[in-house]
XYZ file of C-alpha atoms in Angstrom:
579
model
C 124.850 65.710 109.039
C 121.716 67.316 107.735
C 121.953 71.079 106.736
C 120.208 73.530 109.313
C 116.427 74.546 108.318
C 116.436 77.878 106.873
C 113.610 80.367 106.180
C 112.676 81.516 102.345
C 110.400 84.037 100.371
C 108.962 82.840 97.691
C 107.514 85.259 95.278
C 105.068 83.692 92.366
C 103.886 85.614 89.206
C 105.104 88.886 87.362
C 106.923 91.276 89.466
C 104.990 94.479 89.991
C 106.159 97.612 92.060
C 104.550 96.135 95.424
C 106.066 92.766 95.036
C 109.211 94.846 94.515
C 109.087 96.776 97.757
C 108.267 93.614 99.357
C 111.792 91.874 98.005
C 113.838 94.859 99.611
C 111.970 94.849 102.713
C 111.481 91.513 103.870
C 115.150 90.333 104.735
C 115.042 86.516 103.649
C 116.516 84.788 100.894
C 113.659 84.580 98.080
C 112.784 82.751 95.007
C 111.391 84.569 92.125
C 109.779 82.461 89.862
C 108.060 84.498 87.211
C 107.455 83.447 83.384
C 109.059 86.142 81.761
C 112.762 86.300 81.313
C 115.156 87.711 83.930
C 115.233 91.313 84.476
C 118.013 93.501 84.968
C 116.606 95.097 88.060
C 116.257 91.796 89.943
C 119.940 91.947 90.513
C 119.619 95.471 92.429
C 116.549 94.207 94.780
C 118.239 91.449 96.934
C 121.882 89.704 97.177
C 120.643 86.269 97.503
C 117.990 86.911 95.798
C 116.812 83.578 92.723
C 115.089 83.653 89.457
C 113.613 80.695 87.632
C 111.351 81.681 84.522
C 108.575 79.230 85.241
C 104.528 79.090 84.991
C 103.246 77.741 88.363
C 99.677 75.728 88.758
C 98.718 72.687 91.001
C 99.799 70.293 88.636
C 102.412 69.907 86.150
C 99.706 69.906 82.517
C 99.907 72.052 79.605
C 98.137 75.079 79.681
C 97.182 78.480 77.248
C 98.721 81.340 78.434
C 97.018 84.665 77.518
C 99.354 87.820 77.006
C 97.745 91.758 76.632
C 98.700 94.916 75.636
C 99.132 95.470 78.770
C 102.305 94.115 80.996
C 101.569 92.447 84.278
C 98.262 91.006 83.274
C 99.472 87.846 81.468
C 97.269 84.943 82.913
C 96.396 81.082 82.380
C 93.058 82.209 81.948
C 90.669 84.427 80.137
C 89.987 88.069 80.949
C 86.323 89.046 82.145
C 86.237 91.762 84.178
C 89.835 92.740 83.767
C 88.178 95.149 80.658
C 85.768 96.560 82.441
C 87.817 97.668 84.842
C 91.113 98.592 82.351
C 89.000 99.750 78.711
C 92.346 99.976 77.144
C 93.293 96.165 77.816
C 93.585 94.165 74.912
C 94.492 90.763 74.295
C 97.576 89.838 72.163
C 98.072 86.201 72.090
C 97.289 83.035 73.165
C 100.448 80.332 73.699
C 100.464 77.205 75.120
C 102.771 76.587 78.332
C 104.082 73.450 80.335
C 103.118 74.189 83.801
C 104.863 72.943 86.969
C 104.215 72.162 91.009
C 105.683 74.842 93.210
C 106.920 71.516 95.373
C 108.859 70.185 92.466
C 110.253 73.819 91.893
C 111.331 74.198 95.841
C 112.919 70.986 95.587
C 114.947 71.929 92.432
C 115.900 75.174 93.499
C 116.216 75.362 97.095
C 118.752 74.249 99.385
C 117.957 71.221 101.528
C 115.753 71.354 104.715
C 114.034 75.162 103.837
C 110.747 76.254 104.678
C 108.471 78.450 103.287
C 107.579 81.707 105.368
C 106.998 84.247 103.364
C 104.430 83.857 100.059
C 103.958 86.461 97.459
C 101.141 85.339 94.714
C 100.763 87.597 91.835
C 98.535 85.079 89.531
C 95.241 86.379 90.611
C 92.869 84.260 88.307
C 94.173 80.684 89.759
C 95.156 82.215 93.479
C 92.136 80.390 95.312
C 92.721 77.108 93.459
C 96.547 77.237 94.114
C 96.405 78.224 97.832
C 93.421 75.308 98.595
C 96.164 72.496 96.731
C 98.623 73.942 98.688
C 96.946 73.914 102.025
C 96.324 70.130 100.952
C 99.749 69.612 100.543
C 101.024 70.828 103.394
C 102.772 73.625 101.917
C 101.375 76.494 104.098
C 102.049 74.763 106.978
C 105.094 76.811 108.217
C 103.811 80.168 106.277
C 103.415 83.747 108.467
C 102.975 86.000 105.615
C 101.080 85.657 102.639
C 100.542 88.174 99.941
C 98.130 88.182 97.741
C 96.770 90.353 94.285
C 93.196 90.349 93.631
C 89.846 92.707 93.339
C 86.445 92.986 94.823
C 85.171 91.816 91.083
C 85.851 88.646 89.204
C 88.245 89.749 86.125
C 88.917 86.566 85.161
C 87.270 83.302 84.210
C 86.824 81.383 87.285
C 88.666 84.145 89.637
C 87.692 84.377 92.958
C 86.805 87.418 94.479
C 88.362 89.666 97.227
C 85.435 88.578 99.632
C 86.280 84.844 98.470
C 89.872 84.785 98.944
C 89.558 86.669 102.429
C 87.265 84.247 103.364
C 89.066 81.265 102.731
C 92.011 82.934 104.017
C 90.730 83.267 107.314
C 89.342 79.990 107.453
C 92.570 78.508 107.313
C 94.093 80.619 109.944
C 94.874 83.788 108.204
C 93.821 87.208 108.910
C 94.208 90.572 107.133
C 96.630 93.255 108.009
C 96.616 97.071 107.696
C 100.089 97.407 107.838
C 101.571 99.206 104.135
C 105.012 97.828 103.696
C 105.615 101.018 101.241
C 102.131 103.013 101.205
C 103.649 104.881 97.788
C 103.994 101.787 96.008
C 99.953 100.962 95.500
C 99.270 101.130 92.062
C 95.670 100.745 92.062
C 92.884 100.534 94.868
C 90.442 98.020 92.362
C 93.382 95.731 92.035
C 95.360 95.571 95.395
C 97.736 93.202 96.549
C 96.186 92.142 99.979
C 98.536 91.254 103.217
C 97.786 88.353 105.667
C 99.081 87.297 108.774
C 99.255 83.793 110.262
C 96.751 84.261 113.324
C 99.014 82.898 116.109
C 95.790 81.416 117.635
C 95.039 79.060 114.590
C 97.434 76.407 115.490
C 97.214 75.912 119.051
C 93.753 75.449 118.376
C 93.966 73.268 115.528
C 96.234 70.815 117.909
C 93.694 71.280 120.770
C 91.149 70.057 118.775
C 93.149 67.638 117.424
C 93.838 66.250 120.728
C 90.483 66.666 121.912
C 89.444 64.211 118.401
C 92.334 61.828 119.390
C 91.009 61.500 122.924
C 87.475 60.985 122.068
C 88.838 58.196 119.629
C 90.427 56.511 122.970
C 87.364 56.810 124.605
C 85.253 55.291 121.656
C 87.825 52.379 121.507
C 88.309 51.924 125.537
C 84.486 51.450 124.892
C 84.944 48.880 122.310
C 86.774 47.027 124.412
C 84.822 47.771 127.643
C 82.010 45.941 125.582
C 84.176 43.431 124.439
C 84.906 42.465 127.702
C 81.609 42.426 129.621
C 80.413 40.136 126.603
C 83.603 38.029 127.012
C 82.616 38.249 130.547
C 79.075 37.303 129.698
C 80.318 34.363 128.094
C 82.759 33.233 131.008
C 79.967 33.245 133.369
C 77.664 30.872 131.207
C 80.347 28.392 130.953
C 81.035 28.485 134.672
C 77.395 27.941 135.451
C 78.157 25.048 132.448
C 80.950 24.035 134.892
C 79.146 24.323 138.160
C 76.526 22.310 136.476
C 78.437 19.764 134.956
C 80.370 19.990 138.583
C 77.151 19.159 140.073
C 76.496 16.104 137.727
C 79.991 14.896 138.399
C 79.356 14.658 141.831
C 75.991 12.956 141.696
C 77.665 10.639 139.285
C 80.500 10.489 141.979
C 77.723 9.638 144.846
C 76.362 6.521 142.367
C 80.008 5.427 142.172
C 80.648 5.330 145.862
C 77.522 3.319 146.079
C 78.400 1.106 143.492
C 82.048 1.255 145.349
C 81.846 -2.238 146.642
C 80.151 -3.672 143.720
C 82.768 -2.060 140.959
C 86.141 -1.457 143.160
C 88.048 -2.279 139.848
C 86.825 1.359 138.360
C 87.224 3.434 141.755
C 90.084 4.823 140.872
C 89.319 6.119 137.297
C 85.738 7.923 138.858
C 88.468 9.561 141.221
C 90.575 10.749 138.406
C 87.741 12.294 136.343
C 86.664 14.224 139.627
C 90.110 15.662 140.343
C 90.376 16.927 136.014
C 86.883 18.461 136.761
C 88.134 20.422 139.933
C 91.088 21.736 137.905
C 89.051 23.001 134.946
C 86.867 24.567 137.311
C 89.535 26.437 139.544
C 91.298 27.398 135.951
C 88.059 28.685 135.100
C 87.722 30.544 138.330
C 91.424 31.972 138.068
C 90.391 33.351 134.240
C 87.482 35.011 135.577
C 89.197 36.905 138.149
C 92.055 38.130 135.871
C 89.135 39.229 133.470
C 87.482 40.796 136.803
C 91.303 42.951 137.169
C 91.785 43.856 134.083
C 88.054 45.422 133.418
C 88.412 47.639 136.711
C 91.991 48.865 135.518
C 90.165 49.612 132.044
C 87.356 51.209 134.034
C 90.182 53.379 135.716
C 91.615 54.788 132.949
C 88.569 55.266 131.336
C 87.902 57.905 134.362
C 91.195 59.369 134.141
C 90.832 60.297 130.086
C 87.411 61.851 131.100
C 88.894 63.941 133.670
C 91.566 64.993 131.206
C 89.077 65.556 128.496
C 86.517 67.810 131.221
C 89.674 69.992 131.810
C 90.887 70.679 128.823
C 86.799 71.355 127.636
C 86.675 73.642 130.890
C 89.508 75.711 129.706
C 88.186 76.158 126.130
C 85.314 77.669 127.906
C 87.040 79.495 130.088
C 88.580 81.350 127.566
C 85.557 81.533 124.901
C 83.883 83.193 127.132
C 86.470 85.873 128.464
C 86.709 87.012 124.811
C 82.627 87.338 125.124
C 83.002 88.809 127.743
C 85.427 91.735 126.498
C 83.087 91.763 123.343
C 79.906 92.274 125.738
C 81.759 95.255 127.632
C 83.017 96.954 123.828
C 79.428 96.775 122.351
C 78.183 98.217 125.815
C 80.406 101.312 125.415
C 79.639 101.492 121.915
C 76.003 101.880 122.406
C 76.376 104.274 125.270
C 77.892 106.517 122.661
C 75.444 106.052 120.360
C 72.568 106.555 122.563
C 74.418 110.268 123.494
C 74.690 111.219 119.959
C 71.049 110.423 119.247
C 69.976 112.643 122.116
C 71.963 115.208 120.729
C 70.852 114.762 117.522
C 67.188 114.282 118.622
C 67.664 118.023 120.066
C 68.896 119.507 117.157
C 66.231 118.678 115.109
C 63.634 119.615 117.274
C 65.433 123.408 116.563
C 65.697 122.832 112.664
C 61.739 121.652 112.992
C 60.784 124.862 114.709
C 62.461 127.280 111.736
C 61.466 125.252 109.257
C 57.793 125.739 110.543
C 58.855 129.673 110.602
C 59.558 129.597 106.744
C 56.926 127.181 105.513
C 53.679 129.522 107.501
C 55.386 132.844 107.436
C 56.798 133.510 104.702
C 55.610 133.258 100.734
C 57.288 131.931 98.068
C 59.608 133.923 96.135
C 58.448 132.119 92.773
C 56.120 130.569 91.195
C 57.856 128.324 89.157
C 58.096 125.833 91.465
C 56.029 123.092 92.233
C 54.385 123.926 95.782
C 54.563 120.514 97.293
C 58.531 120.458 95.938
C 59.540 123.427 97.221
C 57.984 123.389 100.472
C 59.836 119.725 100.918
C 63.063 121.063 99.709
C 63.089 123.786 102.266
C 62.621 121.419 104.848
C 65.535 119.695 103.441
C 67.822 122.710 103.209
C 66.792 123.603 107.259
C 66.549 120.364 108.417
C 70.293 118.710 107.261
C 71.954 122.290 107.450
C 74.426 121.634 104.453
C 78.019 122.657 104.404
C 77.176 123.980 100.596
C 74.206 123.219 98.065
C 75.020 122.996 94.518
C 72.787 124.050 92.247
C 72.873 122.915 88.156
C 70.839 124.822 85.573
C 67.806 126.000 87.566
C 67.386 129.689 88.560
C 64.098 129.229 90.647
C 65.775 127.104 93.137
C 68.659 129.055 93.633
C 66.250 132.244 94.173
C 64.257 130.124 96.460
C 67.209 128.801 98.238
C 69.051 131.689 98.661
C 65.820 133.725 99.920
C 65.633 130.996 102.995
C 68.848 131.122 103.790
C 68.697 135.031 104.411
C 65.380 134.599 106.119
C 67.608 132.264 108.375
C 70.537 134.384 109.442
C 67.694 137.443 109.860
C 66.310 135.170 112.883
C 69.793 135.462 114.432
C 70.527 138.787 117.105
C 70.921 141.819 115.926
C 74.285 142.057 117.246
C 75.284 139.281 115.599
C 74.097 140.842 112.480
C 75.538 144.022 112.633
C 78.751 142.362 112.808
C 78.195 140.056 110.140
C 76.805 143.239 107.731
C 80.430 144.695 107.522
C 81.870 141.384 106.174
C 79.635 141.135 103.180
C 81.397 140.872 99.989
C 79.953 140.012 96.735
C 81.191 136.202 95.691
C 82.844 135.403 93.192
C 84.134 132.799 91.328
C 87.448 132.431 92.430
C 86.754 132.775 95.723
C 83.689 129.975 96.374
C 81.712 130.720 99.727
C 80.157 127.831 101.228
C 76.646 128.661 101.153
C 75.057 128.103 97.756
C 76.610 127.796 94.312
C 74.332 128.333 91.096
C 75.964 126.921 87.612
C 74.436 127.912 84.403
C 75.773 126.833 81.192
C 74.304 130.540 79.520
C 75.839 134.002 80.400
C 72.169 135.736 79.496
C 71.085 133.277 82.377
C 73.682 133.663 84.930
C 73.103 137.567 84.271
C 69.237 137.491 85.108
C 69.968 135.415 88.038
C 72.209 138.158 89.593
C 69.095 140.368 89.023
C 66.923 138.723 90.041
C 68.891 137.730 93.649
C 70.044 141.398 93.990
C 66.320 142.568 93.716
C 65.472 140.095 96.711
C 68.059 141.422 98.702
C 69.791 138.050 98.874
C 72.529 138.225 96.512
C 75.619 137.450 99.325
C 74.183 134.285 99.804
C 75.027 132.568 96.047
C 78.104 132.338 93.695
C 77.141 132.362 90.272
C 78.949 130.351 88.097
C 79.147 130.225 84.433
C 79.802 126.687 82.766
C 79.157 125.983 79.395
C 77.971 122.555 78.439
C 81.065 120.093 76.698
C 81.218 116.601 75.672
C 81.882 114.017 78.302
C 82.298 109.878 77.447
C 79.621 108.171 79.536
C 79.660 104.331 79.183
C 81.130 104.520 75.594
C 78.738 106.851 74.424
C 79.028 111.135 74.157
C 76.797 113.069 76.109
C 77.050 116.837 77.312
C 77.067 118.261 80.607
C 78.574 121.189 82.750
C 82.158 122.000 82.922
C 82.509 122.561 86.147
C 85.489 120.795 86.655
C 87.509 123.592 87.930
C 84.648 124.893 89.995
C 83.994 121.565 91.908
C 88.018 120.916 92.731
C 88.061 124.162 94.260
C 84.988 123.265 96.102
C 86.230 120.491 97.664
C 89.552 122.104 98.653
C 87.701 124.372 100.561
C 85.495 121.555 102.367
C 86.240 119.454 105.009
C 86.696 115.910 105.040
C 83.342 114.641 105.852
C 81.578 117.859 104.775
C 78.019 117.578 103.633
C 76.673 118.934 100.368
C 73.172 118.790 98.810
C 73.433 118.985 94.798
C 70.278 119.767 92.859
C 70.341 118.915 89.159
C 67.424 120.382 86.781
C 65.669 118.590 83.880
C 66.800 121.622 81.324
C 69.837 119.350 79.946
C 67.332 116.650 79.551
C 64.797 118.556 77.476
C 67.692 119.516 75.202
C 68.160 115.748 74.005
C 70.683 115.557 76.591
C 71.476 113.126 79.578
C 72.801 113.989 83.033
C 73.769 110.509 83.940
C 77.813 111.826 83.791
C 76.710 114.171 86.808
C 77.256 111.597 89.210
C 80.225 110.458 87.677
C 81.798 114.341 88.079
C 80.690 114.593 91.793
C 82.170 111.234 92.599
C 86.048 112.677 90.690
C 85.947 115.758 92.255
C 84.104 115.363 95.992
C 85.455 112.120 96.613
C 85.895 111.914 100.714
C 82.240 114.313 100.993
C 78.688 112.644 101.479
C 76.085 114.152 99.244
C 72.397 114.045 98.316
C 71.858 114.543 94.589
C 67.695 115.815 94.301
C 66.679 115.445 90.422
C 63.678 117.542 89.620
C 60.910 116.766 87.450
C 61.897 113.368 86.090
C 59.387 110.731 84.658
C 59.182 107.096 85.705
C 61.447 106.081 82.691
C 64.210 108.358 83.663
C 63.731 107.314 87.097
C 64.267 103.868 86.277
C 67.058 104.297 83.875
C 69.162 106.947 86.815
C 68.637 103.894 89.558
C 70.343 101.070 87.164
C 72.790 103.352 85.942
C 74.266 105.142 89.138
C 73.421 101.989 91.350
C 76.272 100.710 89.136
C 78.654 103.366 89.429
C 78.010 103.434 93.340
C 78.745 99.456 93.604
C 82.222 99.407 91.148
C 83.430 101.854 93.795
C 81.937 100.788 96.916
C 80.056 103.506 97.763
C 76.836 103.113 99.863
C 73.471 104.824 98.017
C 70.033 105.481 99.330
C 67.392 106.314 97.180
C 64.288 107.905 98.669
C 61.182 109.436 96.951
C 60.768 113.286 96.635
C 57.986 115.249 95.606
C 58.148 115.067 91.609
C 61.749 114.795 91.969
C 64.483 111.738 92.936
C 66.304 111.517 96.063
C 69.835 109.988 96.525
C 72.123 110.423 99.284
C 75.607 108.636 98.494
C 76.936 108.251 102.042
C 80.851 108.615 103.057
């Protein structure tokens, strides 16, 4: 008697603290098969739990295994992006290995009749290539869960991508989850172990249309031999009319005979027997033409009955595409309905900023004239127009003053009642204790000292936290550069914003002209704000710079999947790095 089918886990690659988790919480028997020797701890994850020490690829060849400084990120094939991503990794080795078939290593080490359910693949540079020989082997055919390790970037020879692998993934009937097995065991977000789930649609499908091919393949040869038929048909007819004809003859012939009766009696009877043989051939002829006749309606019958089948089972595919149009009509209905409400809204609320910001650009002057006109006139129709949860300002005393000036003009248009109330809760700022209004960072004390002047003189010294920050080294794509330590400042910052706050952060050219870059800016606003969207304005920057910023930060925006939109500014750079 055969043993009963049983399910099985099978977990492929070096163990990591995911693939762990996974082993405890996924109650099946499993097969590790890893190429390291066996750990102690794989005793403590699992009673029935299997190790083999084994290097797994499509075919049983030998191969160079690479080994790093680094456990977990042995491979079969060269690292690329893997150092990008990991500076520090370093490789240590290079060995050759004997590879073998994960369906030569199932049959070896797993009892008779079991099935694979469960998949864990922690080889990330052949995990395409291995799941499409797979999927040609029929190996996949009874999986639900797969697991797979991999990154939005390539960082190995001939590794596929996150986009690649989910796309083939789903493809073959497997979608992504959301579900976290153990949310505290992610190591790292740029090299994640993704979770898929066999869509239950996929096969009932995939045997619809193979029915529907199987069908149409009955038709096609019902055809064949519809058209066999009529020509066999065809070909009865001509030699009945042959028949009918030669019938014809006979019986002419038949008329000379009985004519020449009296003078040939002596061959009478032969003429007779040649008639009769011709009557038979012709009523066997007849009966063959009529059993033809039968059996070409009954093939004609069921001909109609497989198109009816096929019609009904087409009508029900249709039925259903288009109720699942029809519940994807009603969703993006609702969905612009909303969005057409928040534009209104929107729509009115600028109108308002559009009307103050006319107030401060015609009746008001400037309070300096260190500023480019055309700038600051834009830039206060910036500051009124997005109404920013806090602006951040690096190294330039001019725009605080001119900032910080508009945004006291602003709360002077409010009631006077309101600002009576709001007079006995003005305290000066300080550092410790951010407000989220304006924040001015100079790397000088002589600077940040004037500033406070200058701001108390115009009456609008409430409205900005000055903030001292000298400039240090920072590493910026393996070079030194120097700009502000503001570490501490910005973490507090965002621990007193909101998730989806907005901030505008203006950065001045004075680091540049002191042989200087600000490219790590971005880089520190990205650490320390990392759930806010921003707009970064950088004043007074030639077309070189301009050039130089775009490449630069474009990068740092795409390695983290960030969106960026850079706009033109009057002689300054506009870039607003979106949530």
């Amino acid at each position: 008697m055969n043993a009963p089918a049983s399910m099985q886990l099978i977990h492929i690659g070096p163990l990591r603290q995911e693939s762990e988790a996974l082993l405890k919480h996924i109650d099946l028997p499993s097969l590790v098969i890893t190429p390291r020797p066996e750990s102690p701890t794989l005793k403590d994850i699992q009673s029935d739990l299997k190790y083999v020490s084994a290097v797994v690829a499509p075919q049983a060849e030998e191969a160079t295994r690479y080994s790093y400084n680094v456990p977990g990120f042995d491979s079969l094939a060269p690292a690329s992006g893997l150092k990008s991503l990991y500076p520090g990794v370093a490789e240590t080795q290079q060995k050759p290995v004997e590879t073998q078939p994960l369906n030569e290593l199932i049959s070896e080490h797993c009892p008779s009749g079991t099935f694979m359910t469960h998949l864990v693949l922690e080889q990330p540079e052949q995990a395409l290539s291995l799941l499409q020989a797979w999927q040609e082997e029929g190996i996949l055919d009874d999986l639900e869960g797969l697991f797979v390790r991999t990154s939005p970037i390539s960082l190995y020879d001939g590794m596929p991508t996150q986009v690649e692998l989910i796309a083939w993934c789903q493809q073959y009937g497997f979608d992504t989850s959301a579900e976290k097995i153990d949310p505290g065991s992610c190591e790292d977000p740029e090299f994640i172990l993704l979770e898929f789930k066999r869509n239950a649609l996929h096969v009932p499908l995939k045997a619809a249309q193979e029915k529907v091919d199987t069908l149409k393949q009955e038709c096609d040869s019902l055809k064949k031999k519809l058209s066999e038929y009529e020509k066999l048909l065809k070909e009865n007819a001509n030699q009945l009319s042959e028949a009918a004809a030669a019938l014809r003859e006979t019986d002419a012939q038949l008329k000379q005979s009985t004519k020449q009766l009296d003078e040939k009696s002596s061959q009478a009877e032969k003429v007779s027997k040649e008639c009769d043989s011709l009557k038979q051939q012709l009523s066997e002829k007849e009966s063959t033409i009529t059993q033809l006749r039968e059996e070409l309606a009954n093939q004609q019958q069921n001909q109609e009955v497989i198109q009816s089948r096929f019609e009904a089972l087409e009508s029900k595919l249709e039925d259903k595409l288009e109720s699942l149009l029809g519940e994807q009509r009603s969703y993006i209905q609702q969905t612009s309905n909303a969005l057409g409400q928040h534009v209104t809204r929107l729509a009115h609320k600028q109108r308002d900023e559009r009307a103050l910001t006319h107030y401060l650009q015609y009746g008001q002057k400037l309070v300096s004239t260190e500023l480019d006109p055309s700038y600051a006139l834009a830039l206060l129709e910036q500051y009124h127009s997005q109404r920013y949860d806090v602006v951040v300002v690096f190294g330039n005393a001019a725009t605080t003053e001119l900032l910080a000036k508009a945004n006291v003009i602003s709360h002077a248009s409010q009631p006077q009642s309101i600002l009576e109330r709001r007079s006995n809760d003005l305290v000066t700022p300080s550092e410790n204790d951010l407000p989220t209004s304006i924040i001015s960072i100079d790397h000088q004390k002589v600077q940040c000292a004037a500033t406070i002047k200058a701001l108390e003189a115009s009456n609008c010294r409430q409205a900005v936290n000055i903030v001292h920050a000298p400039w240090i080294e920072f590493e910026y794509q393996e070079k030194n550069t120097l700009f502000y330590g503001a570490e501490d400042t910005l973490k507090m910052l965002s621990q007193c914003l909101s998730v989806g706050a907005r901030v505008m952060v203006i950065i001045s050219p004075e680091i540049a002209k002191a042989n200087h870059g600000s490219h790590a800016g971005l880089l520190q606003l990205l650490q320390h704000l990392p759930t806010q969207a921003f707009e970064i304005i950088l004043e007074n920057l030639d077309s070189h710079l301009e050039r130089e910023f775009i490449n630069d930060w474009g990068f740092l925006l795409d390695i983290r999947q960030r969106e960026g939109e850079w706009s033109s500014f009057p002689n300054a750079l506009r870039l607003q790095v979106k949530e």
